[in-house]
PDB file of C-alpha atoms in Angstrom:
ATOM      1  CA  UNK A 165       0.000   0.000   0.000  1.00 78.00           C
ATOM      2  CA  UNK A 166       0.943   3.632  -0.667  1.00 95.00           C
ATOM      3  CA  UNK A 167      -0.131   6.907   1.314  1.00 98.00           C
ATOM      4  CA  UNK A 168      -3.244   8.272  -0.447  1.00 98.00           C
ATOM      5  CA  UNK A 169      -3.636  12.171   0.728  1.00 98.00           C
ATOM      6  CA  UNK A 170      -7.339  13.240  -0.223  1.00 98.00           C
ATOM      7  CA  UNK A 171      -7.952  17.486  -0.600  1.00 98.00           C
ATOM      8  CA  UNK A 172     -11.027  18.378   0.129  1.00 98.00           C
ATOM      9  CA  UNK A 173     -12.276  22.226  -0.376  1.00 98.00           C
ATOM     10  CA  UNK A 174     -14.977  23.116   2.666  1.00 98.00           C
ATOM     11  CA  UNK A 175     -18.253  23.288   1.073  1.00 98.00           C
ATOM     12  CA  UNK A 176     -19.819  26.489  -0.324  1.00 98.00           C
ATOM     13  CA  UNK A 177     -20.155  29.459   1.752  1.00 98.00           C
ATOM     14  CA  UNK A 178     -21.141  32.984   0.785  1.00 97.00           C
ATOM     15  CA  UNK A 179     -17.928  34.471   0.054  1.00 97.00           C
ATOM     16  CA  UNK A 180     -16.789  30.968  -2.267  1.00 96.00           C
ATOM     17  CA  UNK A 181     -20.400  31.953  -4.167  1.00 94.00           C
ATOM     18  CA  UNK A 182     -19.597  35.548  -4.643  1.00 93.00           C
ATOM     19  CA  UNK A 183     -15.864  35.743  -5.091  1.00 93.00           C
ATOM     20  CA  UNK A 184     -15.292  37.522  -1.489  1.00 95.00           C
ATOM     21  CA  UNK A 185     -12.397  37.778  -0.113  1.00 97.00           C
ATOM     22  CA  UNK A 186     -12.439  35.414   3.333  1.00 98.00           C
ATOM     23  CA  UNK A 187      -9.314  33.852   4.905  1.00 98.00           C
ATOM     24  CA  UNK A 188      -9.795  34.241   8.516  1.00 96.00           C
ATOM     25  CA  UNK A 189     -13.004  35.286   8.637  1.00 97.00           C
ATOM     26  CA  UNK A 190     -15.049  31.848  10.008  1.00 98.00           C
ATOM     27  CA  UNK A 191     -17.415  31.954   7.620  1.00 97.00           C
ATOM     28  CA  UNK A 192     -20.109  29.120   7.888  1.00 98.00           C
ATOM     29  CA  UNK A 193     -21.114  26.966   5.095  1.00 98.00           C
ATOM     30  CA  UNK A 194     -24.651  27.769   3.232  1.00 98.00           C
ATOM     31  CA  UNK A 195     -27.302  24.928   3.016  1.00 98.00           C
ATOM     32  CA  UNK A 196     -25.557  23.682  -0.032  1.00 98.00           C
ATOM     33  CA  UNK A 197     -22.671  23.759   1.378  1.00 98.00           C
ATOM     34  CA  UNK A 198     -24.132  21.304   3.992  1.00 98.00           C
ATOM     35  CA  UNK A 199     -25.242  19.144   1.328  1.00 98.00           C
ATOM     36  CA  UNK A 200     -22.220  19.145  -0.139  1.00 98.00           C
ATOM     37  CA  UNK A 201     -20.775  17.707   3.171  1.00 98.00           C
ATOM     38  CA  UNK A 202     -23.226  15.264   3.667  1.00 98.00           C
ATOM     39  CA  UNK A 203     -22.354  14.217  -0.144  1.00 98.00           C
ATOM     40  CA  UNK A 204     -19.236  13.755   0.189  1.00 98.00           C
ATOM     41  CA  UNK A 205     -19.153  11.707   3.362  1.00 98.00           C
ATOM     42  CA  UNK A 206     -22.363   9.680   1.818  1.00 98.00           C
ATOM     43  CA  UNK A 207     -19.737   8.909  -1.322  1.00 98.00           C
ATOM     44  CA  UNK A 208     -16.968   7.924   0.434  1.00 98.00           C
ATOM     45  CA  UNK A 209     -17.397   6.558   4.004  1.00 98.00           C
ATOM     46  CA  UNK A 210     -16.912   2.956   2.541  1.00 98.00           C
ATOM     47  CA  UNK A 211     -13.165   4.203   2.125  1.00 98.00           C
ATOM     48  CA  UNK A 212     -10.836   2.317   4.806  1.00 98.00           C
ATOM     49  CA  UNK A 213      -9.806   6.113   6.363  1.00 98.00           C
ATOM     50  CA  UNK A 214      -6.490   6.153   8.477  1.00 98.00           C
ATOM     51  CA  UNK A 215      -7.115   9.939   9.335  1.00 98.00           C
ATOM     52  CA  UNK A 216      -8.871  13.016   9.275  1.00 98.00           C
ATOM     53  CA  UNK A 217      -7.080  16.573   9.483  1.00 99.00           C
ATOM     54  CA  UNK A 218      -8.469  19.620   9.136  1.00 99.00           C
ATOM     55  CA  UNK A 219      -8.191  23.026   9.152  1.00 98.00           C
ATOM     56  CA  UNK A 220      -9.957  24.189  12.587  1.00 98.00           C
ATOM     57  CA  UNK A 221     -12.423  27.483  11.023  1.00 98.00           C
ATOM     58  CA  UNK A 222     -16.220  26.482  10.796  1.00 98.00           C
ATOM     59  CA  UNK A 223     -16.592  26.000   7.228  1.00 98.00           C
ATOM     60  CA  UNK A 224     -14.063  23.191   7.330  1.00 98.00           C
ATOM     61  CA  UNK A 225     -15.067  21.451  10.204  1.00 98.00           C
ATOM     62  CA  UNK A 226     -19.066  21.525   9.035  1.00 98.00           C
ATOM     63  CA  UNK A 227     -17.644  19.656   6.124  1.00 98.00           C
ATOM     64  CA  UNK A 228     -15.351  17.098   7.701  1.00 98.00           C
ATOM     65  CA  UNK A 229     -18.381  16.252  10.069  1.00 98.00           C
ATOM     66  CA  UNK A 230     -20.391  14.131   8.384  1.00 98.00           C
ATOM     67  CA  UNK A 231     -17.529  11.859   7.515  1.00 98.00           C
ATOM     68  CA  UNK A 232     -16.058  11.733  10.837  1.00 98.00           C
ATOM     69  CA  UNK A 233     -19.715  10.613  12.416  1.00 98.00           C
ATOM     70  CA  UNK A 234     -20.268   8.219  10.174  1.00 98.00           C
ATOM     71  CA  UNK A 235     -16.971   6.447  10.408  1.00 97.00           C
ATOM     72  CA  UNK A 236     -16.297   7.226  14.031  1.00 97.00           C
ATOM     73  CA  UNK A 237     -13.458   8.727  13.580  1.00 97.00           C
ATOM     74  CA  UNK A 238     -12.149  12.090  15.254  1.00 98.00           C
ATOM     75  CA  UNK A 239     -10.917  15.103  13.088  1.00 98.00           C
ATOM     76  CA  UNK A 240      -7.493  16.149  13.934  1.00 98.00           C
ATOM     77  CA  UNK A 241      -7.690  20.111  13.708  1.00 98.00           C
ATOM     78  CA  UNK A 242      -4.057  21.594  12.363  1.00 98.00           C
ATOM     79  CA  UNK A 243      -3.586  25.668  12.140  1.00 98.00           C
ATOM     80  CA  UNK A 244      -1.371  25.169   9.580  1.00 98.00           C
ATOM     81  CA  UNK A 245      -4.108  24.520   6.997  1.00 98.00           C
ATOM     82  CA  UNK A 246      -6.090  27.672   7.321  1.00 98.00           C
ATOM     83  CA  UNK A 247      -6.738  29.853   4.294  1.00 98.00           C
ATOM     84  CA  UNK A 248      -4.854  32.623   3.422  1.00 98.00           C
ATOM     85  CA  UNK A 249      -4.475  35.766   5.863  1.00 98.00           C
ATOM     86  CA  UNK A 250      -6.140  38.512   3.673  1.00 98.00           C
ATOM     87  CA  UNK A 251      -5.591  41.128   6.243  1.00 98.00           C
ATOM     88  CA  UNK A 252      -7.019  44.560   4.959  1.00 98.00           C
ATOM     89  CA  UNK A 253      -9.194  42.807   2.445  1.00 98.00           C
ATOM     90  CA  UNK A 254     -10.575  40.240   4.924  1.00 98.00           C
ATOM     91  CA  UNK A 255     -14.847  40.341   3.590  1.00 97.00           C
ATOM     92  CA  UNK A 256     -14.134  42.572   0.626  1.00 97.00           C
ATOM     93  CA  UNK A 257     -15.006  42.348  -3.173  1.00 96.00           C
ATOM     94  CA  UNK A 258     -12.395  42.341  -5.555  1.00 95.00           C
ATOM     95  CA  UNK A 259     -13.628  45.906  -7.641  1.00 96.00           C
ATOM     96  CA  UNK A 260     -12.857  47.438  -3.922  1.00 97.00           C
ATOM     97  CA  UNK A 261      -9.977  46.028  -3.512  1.00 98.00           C
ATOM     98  CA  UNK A 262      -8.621  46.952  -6.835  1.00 97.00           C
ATOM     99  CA  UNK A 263      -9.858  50.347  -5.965  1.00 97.00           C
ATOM    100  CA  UNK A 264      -8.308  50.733  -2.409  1.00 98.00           C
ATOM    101  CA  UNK A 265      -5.215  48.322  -2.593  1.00 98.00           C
ATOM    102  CA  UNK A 266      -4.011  49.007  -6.186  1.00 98.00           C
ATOM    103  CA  UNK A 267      -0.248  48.474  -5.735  1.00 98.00           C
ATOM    104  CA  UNK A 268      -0.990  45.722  -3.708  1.00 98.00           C
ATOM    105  CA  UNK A 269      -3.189  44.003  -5.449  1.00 98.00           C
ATOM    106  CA  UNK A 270      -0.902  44.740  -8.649  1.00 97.00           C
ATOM    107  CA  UNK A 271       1.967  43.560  -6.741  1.00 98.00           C
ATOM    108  CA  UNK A 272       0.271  40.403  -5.442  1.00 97.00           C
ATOM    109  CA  UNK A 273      -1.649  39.655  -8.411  1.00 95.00           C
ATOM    110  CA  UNK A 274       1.971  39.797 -10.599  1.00 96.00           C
ATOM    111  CA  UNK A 275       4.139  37.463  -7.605  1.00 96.00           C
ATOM    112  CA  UNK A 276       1.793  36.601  -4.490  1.00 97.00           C
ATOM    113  CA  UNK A 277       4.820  33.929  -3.653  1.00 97.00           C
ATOM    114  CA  UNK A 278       6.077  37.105  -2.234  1.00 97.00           C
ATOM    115  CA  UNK A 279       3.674  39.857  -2.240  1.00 98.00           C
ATOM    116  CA  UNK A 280       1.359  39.231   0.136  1.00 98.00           C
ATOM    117  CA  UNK A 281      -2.262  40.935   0.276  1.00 98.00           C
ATOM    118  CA  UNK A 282      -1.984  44.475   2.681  1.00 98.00           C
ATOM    119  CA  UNK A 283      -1.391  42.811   6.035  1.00 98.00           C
ATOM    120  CA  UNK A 284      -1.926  38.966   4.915  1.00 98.00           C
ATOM    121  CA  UNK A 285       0.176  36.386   3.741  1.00 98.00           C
ATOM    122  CA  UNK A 286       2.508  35.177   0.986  1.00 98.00           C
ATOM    123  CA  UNK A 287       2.166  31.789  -1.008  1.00 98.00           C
ATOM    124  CA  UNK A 288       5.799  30.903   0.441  1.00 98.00           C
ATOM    125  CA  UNK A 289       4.801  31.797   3.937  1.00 98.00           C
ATOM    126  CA  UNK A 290       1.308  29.070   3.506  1.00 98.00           C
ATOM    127  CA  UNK A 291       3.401  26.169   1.860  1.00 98.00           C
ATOM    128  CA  UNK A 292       5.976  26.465   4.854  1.00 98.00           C
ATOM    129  CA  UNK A 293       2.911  26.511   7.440  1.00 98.00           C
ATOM    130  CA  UNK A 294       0.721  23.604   5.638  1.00 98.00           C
ATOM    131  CA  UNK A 295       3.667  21.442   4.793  1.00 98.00           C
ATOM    132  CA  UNK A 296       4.612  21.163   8.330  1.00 98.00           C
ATOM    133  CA  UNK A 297       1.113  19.324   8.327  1.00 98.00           C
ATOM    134  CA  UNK A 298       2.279  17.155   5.462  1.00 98.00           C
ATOM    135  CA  UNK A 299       5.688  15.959   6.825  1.00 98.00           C
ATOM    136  CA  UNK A 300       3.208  15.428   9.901  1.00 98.00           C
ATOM    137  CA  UNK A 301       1.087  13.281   7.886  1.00 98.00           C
ATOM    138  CA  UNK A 302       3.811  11.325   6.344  1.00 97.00           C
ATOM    139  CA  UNK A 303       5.824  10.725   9.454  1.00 97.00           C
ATOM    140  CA  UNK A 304       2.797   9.647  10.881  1.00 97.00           C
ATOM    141  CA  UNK A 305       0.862   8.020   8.389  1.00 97.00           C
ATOM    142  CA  UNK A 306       3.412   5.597   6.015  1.00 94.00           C
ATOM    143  CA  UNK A 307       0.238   3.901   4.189  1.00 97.00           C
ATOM    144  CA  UNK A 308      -3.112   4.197   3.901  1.00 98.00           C
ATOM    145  CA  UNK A 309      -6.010   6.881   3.025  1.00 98.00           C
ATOM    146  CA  UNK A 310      -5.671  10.383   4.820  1.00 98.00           C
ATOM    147  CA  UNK A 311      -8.864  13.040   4.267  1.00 98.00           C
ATOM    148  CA  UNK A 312      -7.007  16.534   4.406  1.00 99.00           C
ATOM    149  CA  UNK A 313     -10.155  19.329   4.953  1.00 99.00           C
ATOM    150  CA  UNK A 314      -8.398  22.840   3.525  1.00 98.00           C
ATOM    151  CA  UNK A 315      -9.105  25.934   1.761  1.00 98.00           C
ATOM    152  CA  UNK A 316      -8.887  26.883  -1.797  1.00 98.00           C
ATOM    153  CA  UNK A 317      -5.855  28.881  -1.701  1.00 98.00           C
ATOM    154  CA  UNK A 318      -4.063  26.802   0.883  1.00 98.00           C
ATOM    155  CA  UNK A 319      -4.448  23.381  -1.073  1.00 98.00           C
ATOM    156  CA  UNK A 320      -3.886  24.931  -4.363  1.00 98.00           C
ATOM    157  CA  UNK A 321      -0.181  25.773  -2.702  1.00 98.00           C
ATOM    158  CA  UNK A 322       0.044  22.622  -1.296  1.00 98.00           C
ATOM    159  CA  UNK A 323      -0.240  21.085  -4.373  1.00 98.00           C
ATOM    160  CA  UNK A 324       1.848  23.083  -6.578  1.00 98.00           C
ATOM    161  CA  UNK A 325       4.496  22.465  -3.298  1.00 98.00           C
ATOM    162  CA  UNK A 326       4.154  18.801  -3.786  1.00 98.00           C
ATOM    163  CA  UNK A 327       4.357  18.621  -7.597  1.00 97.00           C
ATOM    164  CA  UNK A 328       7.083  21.155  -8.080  1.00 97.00           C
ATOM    165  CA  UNK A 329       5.043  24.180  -9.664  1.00 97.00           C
ATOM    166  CA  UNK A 330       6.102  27.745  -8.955  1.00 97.00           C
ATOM    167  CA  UNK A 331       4.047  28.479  -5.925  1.00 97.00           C
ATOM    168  CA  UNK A 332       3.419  32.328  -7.807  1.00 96.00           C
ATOM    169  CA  UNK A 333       1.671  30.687 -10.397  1.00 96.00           C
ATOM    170  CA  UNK A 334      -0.471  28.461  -8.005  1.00 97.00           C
ATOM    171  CA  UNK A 335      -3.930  30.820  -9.210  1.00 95.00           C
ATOM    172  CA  UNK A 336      -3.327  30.020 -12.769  1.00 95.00           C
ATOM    173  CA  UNK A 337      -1.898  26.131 -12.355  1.00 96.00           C
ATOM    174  CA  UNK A 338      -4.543  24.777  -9.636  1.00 97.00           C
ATOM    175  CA  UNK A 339      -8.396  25.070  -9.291  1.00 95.00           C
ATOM    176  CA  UNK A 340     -10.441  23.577  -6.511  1.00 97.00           C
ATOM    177  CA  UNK A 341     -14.086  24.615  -6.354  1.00 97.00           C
ATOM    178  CA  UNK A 342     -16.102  24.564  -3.486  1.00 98.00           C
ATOM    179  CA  UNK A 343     -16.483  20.435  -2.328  1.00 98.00           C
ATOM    180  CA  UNK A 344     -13.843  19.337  -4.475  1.00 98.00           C
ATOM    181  CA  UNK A 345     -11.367  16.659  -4.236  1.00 98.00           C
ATOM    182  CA  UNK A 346      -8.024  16.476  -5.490  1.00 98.00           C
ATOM    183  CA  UNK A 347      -5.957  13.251  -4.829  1.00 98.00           C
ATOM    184  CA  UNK A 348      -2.589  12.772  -4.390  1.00 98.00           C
ATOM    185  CA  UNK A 349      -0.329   9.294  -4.213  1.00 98.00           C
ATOM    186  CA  UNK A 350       2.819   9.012  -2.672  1.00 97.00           C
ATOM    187  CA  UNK A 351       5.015   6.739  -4.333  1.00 93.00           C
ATOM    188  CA  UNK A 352       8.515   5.272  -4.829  1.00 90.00           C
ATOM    189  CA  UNK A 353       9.041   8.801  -7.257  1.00 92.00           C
ATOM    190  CA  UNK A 354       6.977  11.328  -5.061  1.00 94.00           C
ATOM    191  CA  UNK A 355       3.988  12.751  -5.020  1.00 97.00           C
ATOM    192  CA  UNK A 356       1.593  11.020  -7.962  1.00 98.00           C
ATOM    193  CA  UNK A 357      -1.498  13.373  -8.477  1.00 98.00           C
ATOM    194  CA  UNK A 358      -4.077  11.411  -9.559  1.00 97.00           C
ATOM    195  CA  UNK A 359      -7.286  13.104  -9.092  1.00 98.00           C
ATOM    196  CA  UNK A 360      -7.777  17.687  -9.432  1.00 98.00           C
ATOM    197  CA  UNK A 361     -10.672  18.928  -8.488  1.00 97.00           C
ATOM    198  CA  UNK A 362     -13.493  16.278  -9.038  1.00 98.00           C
ATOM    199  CA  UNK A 363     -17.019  17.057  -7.986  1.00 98.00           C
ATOM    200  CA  UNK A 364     -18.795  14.254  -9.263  1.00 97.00           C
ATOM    201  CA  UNK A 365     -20.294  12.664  -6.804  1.00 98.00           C
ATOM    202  CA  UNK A 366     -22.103  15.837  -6.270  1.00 98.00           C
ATOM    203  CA  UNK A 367     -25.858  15.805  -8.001  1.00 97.00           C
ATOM    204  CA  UNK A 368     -25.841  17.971 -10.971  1.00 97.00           C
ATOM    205  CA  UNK A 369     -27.861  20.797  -8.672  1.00 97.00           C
ATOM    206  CA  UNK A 370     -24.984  21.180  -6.344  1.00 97.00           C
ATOM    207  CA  UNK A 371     -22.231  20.795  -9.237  1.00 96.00           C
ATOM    208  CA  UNK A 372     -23.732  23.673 -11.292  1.00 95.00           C
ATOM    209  CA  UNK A 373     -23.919  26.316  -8.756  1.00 95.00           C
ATOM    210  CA  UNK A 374     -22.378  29.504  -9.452  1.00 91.00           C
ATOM    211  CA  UNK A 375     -19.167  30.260  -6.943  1.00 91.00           C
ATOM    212  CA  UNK A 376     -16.205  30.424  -6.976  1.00 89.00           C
TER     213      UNK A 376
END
């Protein structure tokens, strides 16, 4: 057997539907974003899980939940997969941002591996935090099927990190939408990706939302 690391996005909240910016805001998920959780664990509690770790804000913990009661098994809550700091821009649109950041948000659109949103954080400073969890994960963890509940920015950088992408492109490399799962093998080479950002056992209501 191999270790099998499975990246879940939280489910949909307001700011993933309208583009918001929310990193430590602890936003909670909408009713489809419950559903979504109670998808996802209806799809894949027949999986033989070693572990559950997650990042410890609301949204992620509403959608490691169902999983974790129907499997018994107890989430293991790690700071270092939180979203992004936003700072200044923490529950703000993008047009006011762009309006009331510019140089930042020129800056951090060009490089955010080391421009960092006014007052947040840089794409070098989250893969340093959330691979800590990883090495955690792998020290800990040598086989078997690991559920890993994140954030889109944070597991988009985790997976360029693992795959050797330039962690300033990780916006224009990596998607995960709201519920997704992305799926990532380690083996005798590294880090196999094998599934990016699959939705499909999602009903078609749920998978056609708008968000982002």
């Amino acid at each position: 057997m191999t270790l099998t690391l499975y990246f879940v996005r939280h489910g949909e909240t307001t700011y993933s539907r309208s583009g918001g910016y929310c990193g430590d805001l602890d936003a909670e998920l909408t009713e489809n974003g419950f559903k979504m959780a109670e998808a996802f664990a209806a799809a894949h509690k027949t999986i033989d899980w070693a572990a559950v770790y997650v990042s410890p804000m609301k949204r992620t913990i509403a959608t490691a939940k169902p999983l974790c009661d129907a499997i018994g098994l107890e989430m293991q809550l790690r700071d270092g997969l939180k979203e992004i700091r936003y700072g200044e821009w923490e529950g703000l649109t993008q047009e006011h941002v762009k309006e009331h950041y510019a140089d930042d948000y020129i800056h951090w659109l060009a490089e955010p591996a080391w421009n960092a949103p006014t007052g947040g954080e840089t794409s070098v400073q989250i893969a340093s935090r959330a691979s800590l969890v990883v090495a955690e994960i792998e020290q800990k963890h040598k086989t078997g099927n690991v559920l890993v509940v994140s954030h889109k920015a944070t597991i988009r950088i985790i997976l360029c990190s693992l795959l050797g992408i330039d962690l300033g492109r990780y916006r224009d490399r990596i998607n995960a939408l709201a519920g997704s799962i992305s799926v990532v093998k380690f083996r005798e080479h590294g880090p196999l990706l094998e599934v990016l950002g699959d939705r499909s056992y999602m009903d078609e209501a749920l998978r056609t939302l708008e968000g982002t």
